[in-house]
PDB file of C-alpha atoms in Angstrom:
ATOM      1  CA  UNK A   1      -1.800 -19.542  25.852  1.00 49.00           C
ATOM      2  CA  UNK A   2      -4.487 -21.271  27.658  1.00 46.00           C
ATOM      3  CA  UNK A   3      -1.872 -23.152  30.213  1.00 45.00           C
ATOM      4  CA  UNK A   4      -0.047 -19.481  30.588  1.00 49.00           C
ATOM      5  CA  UNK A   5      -3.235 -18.360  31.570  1.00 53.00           C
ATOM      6  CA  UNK A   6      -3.754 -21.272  34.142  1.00 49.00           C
ATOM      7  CA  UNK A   7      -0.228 -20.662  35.393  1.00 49.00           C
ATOM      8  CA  UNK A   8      -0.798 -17.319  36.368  1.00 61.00           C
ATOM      9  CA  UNK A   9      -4.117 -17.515  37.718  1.00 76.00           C
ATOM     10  CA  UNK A  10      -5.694 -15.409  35.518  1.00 85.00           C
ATOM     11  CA  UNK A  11      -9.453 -14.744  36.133  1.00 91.00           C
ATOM     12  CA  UNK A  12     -12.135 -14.362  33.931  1.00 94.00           C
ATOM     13  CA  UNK A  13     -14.230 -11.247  34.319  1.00 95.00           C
ATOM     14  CA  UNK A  14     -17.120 -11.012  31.442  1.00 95.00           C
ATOM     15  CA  UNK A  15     -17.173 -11.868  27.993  1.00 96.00           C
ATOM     16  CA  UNK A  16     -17.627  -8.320  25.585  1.00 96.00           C
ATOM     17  CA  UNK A  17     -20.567  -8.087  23.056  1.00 95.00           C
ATOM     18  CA  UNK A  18     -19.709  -7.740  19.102  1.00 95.00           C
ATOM     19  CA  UNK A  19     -21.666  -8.208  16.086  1.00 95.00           C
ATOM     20  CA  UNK A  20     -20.810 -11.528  14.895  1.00 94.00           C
ATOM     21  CA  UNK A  21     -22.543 -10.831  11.700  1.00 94.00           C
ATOM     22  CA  UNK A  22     -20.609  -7.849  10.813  1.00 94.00           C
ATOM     23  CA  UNK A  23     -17.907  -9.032   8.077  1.00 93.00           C
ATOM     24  CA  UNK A  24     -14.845  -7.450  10.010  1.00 93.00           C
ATOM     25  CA  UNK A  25     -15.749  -9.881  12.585  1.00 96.00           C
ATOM     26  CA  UNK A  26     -15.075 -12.857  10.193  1.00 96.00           C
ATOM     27  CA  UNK A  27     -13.676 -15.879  11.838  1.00 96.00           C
ATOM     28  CA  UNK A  28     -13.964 -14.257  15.641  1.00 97.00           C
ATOM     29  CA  UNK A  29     -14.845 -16.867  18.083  1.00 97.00           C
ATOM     30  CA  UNK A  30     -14.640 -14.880  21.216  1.00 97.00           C
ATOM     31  CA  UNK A  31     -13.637 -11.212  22.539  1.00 97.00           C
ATOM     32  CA  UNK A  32     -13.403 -11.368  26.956  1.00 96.00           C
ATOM     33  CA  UNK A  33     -11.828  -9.036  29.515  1.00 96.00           C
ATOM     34  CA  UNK A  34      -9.470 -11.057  31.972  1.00 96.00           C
ATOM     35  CA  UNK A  35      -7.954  -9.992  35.171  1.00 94.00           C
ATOM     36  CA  UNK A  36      -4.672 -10.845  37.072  1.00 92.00           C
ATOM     37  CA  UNK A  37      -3.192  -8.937  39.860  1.00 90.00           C
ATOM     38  CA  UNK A  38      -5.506  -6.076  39.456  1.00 90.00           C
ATOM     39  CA  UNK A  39      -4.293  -5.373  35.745  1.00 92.00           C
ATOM     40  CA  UNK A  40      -7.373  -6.216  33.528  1.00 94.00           C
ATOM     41  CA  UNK A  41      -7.135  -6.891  29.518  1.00 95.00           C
ATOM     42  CA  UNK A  42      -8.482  -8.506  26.449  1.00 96.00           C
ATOM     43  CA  UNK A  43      -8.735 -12.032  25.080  1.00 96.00           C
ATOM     44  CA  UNK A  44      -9.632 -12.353  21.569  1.00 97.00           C
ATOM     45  CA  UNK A  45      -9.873 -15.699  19.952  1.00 97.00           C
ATOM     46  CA  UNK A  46      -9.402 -15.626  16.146  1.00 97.00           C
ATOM     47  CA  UNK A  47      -9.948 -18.400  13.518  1.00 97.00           C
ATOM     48  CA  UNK A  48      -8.378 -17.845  10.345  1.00 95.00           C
ATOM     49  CA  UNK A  49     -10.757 -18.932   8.005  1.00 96.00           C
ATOM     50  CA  UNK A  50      -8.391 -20.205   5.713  1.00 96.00           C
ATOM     51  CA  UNK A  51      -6.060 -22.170   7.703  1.00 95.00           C
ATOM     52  CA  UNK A  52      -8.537 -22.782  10.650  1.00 95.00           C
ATOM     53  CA  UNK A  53      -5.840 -21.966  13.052  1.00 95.00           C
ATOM     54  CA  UNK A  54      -7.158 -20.499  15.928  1.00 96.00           C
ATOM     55  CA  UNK A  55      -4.655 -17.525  17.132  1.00 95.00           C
ATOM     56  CA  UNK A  56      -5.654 -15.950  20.779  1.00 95.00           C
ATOM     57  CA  UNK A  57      -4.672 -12.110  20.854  1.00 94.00           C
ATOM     58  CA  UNK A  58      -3.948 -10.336  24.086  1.00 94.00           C
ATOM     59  CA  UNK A  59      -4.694  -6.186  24.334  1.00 94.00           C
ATOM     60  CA  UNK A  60      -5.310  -3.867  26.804  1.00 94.00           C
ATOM     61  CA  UNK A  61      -7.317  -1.950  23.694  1.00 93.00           C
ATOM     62  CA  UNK A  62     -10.905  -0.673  24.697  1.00 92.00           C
ATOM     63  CA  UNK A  63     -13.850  -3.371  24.795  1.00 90.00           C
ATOM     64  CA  UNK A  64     -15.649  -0.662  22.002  1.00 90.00           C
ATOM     65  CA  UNK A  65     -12.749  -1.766  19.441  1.00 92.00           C
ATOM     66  CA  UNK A  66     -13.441  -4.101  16.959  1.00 93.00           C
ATOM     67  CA  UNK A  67     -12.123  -7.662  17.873  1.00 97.00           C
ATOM     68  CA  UNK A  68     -11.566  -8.391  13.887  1.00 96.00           C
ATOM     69  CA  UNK A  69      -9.760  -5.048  14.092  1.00 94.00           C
ATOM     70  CA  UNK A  70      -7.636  -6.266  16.815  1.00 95.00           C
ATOM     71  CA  UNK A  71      -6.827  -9.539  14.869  1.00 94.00           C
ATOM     72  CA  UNK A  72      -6.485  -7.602  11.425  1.00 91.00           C
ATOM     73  CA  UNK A  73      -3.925  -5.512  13.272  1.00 88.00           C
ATOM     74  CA  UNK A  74      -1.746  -8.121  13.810  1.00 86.00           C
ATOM     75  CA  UNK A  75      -1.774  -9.601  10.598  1.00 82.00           C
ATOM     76  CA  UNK A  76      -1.415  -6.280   8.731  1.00 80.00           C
ATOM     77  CA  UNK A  77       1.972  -5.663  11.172  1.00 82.00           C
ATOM     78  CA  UNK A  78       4.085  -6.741   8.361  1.00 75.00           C
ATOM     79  CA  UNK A  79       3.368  -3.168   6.642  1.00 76.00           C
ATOM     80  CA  UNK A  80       6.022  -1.698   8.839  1.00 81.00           C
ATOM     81  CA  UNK A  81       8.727  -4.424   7.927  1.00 84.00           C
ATOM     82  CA  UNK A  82       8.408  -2.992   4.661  1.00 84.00           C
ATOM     83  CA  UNK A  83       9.167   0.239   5.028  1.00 85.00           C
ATOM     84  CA  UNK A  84      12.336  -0.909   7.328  1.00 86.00           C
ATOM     85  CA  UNK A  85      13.145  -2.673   4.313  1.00 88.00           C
ATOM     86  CA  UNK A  86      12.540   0.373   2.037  1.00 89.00           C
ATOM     87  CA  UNK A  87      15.140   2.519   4.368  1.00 88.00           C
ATOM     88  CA  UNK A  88      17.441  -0.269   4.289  1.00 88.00           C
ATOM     89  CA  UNK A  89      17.622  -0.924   0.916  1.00 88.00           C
ATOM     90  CA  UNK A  90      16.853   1.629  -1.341  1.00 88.00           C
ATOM     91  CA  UNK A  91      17.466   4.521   1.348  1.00 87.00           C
ATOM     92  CA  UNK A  92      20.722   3.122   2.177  1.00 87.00           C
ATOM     93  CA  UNK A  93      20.295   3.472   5.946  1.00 88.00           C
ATOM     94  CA  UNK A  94      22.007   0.538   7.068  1.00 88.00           C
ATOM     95  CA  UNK A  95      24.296   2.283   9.938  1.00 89.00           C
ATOM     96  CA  UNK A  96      23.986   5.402  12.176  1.00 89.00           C
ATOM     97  CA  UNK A  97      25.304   8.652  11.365  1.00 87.00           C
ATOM     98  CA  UNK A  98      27.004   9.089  14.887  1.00 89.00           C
ATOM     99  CA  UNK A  99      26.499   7.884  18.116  1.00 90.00           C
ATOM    100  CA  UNK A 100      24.972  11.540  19.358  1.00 92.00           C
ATOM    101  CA  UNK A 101      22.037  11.500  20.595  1.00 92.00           C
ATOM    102  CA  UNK A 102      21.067  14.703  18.570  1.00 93.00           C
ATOM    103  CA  UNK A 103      22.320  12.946  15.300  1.00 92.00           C
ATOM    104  CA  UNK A 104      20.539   9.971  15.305  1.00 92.00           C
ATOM    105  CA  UNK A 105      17.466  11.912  16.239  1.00 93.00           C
ATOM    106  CA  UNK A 106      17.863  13.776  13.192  1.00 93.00           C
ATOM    107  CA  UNK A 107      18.978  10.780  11.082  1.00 92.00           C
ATOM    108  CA  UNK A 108      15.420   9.033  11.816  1.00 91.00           C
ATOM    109  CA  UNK A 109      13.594  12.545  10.886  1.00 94.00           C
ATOM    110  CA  UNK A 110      15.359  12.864   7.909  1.00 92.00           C
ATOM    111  CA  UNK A 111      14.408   8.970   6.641  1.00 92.00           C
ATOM    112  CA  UNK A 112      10.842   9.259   8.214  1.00 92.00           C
ATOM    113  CA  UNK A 113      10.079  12.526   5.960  1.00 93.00           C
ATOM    114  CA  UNK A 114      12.139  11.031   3.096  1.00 91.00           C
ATOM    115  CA  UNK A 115      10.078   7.901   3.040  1.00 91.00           C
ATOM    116  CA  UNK A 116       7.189  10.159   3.838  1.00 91.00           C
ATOM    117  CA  UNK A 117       7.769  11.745   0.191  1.00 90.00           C
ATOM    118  CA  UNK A 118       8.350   8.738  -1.831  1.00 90.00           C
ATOM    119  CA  UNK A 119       5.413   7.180  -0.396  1.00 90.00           C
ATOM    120  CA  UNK A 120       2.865  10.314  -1.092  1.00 90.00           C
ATOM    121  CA  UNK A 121       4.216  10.304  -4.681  1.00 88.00           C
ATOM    122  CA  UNK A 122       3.420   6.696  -5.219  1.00 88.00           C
ATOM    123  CA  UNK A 123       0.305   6.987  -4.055  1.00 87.00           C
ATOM    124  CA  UNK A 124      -0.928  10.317  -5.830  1.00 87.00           C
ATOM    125  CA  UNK A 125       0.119   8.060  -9.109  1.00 87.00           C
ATOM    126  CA  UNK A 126      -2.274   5.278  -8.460  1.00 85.00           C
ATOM    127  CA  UNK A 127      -5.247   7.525  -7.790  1.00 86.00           C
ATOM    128  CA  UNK A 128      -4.821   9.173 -11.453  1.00 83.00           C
ATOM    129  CA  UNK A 129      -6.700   6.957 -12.951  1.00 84.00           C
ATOM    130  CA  UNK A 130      -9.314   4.436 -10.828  1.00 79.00           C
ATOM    131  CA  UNK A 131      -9.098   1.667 -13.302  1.00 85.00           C
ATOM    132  CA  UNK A 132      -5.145   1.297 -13.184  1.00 85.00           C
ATOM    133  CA  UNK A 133      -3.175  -0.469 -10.906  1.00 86.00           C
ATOM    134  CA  UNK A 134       0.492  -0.669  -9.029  1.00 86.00           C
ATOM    135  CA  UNK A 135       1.971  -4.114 -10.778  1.00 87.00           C
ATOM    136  CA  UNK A 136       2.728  -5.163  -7.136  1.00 84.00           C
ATOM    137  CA  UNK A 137      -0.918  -4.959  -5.747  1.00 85.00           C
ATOM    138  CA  UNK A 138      -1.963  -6.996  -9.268  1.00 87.00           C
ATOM    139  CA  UNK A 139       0.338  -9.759  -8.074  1.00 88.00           C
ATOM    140  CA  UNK A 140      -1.135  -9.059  -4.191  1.00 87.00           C
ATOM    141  CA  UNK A 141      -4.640  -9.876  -5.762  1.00 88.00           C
ATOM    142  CA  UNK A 142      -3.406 -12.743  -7.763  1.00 91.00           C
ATOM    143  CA  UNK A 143      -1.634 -14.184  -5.384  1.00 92.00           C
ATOM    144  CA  UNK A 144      -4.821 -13.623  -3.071  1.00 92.00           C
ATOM    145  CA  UNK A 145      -6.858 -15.637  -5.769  1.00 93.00           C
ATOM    146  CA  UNK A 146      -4.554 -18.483  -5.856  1.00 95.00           C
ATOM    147  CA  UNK A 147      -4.974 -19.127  -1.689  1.00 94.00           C
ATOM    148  CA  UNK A 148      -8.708 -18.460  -2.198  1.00 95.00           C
ATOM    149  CA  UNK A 149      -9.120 -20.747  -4.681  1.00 95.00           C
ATOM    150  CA  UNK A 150      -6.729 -23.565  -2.560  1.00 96.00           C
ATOM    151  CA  UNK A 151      -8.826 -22.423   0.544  1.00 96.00           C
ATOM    152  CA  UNK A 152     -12.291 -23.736  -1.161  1.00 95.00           C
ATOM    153  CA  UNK A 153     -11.023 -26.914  -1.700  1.00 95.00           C
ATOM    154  CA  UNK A 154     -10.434 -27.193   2.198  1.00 94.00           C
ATOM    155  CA  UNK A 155     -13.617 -25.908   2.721  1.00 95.00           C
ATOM    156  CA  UNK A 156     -12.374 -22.935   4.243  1.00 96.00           C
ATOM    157  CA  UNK A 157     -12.066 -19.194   2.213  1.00 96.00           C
ATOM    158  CA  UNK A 158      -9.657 -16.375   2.945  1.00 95.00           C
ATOM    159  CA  UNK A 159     -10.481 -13.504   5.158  1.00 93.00           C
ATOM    160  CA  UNK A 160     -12.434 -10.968   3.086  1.00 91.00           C
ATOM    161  CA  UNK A 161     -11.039  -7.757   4.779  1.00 89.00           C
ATOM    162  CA  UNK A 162      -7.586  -9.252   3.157  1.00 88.00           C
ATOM    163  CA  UNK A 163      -8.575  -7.804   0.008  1.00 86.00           C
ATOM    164  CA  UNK A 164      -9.144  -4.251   1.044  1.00 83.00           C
ATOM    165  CA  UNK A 165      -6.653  -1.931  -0.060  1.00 75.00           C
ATOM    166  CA  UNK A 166      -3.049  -2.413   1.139  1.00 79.00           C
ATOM    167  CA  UNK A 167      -0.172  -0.285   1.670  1.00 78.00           C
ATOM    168  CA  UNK A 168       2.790  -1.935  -0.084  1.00 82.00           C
ATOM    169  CA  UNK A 169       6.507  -1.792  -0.130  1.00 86.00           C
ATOM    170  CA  UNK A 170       7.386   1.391  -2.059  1.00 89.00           C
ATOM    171  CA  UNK A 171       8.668   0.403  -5.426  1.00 87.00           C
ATOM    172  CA  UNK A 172      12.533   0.854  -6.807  1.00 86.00           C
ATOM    173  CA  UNK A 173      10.808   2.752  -9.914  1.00 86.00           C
ATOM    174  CA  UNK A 174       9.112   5.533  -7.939  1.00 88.00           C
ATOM    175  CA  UNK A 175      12.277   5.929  -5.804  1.00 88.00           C
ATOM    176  CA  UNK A 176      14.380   6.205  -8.998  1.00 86.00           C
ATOM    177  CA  UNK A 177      11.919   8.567 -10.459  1.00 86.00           C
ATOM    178  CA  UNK A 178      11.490  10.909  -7.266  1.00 87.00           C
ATOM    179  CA  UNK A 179      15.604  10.439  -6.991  1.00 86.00           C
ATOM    180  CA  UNK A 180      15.835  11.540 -11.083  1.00 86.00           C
ATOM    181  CA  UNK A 181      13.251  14.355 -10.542  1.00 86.00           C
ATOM    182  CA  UNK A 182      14.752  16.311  -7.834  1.00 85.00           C
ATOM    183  CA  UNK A 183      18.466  16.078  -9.384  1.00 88.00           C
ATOM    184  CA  UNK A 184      17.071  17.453 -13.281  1.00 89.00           C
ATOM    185  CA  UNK A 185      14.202  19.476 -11.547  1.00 87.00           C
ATOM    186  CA  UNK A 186      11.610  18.295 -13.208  1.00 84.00           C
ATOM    187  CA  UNK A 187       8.182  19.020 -12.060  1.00 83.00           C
ATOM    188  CA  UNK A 188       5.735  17.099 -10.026  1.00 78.00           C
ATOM    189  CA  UNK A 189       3.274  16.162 -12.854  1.00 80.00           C
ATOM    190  CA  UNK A 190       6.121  15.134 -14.946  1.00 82.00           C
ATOM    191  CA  UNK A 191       7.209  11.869 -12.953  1.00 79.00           C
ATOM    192  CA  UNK A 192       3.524  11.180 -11.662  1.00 84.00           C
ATOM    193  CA  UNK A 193       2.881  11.104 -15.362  1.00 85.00           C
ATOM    194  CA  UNK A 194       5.963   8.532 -15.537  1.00 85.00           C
ATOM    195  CA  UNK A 195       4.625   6.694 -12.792  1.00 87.00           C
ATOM    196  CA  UNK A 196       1.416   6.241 -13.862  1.00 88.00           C
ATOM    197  CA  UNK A 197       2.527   5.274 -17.331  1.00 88.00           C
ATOM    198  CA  UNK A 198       3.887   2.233 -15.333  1.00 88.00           C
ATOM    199  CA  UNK A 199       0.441   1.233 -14.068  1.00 89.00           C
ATOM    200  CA  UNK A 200      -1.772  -1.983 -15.312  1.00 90.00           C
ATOM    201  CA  UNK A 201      -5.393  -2.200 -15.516  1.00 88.00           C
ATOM    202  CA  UNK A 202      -7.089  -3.280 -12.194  1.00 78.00           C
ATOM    203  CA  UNK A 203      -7.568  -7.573 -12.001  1.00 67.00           C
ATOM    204  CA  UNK A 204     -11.425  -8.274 -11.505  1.00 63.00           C
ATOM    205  CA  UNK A 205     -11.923  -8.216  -7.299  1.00 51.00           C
ATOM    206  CA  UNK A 206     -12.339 -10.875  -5.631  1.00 48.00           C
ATOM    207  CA  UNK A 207     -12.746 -12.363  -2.171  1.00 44.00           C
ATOM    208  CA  UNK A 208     -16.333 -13.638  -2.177  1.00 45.00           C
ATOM    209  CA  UNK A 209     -16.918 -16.377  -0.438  1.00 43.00           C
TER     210      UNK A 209
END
């Protein structure tokens, strides 16, 4: 990054103000606005906390964002692989309907609202009951623990704001149940019931550091 920057004679124009002491700021070393051939942008110089990696994001975002927003962003990008995988695999939309135009337009509406649907279901069930969990975000938080715990020992500790609520790959049990419902027409409460019955109890938070 820094010999790209060089290489294209990039100038500096100001560094931007953010509260270092704010927690979504965590492991920010600097947020600047650049120029180069009139087009100006964003620098913002990350270190994970964990790894101590430094990662330098580039954005043309406003200065008033967040720069831990900026780098959370990016890290939280694999969200949308997952619901490509979700079409893919349990969706079954692995080819194109037709090469129309028109078609394929309505292909992707038809998977966006379908995915739409299993996803609102899954989340209704997991808000039934505050102290119950989705078995994949209990693993999510265990597996958080685990790298937290491995992190000390470096003298490092993961991100905090990676323990805020996720949005996770939509499970093959709520997509069986949704699938099941709308073929035997059973009502709405009937498989949120289901799906909650396949809820744990919530794993003690953690994340301190």
């Amino acid at each position: 990054m820094t010999e790209l920057l060089c290489a294209q004679s990039v100038t500096f124009v100001e560094s931007i103000h953010f509260d270092t002491s704010h927690e979504l700021n965590t492991g920010i070393e600097s947020y600047s606005t650049y120029e180069n051939n009139g087009i100006r942008f964003s620098i913002v110089n990350y270190r994970d906390p964990e790894t101590k990696k430094l990662h330098r994001f580039i954005t043309t975002l406003p200065g008033s964002i967040n720069p831990g927003t900026i780098a959370m962003l990016y890290f939280k990008r694999w969200t949308i692989e997952k619901a490509f995988n979700n079409s893919k695999s349990n969706l079954k939309e692995t080819k194109a309907w037709s090469s129309d135009n028109n078609s394929l337009k309505n292909q992707m509406r038809l998977t966006a609202m379908s995915y739409n649907l299993l996803r609102t279901v899954e989340e209704l069930s997991k808000i039934q009951d505050p102290e119950l969990i989705h078995p994949s975000d209990k693993k999510y938080t265990e597996d958080l623990e685990k790298r937290q715990q491995a992190a000390k020992k470096r003298g490092g500790f993961v991100n905090p704001l990676f323990f805020n609520e996720r949005i996770a790959r939509i499970s093959s049990y709520t997509i069986r149940a949704v699938q099941n419902a709308i073929m035997t027409g059973k009502s709405l409460s009937s498989f949120i019931n289901a799906l909650v019955a396949k809820l744990v109890p919530r794993v003690n938070q953690i994340g301190e550091h």
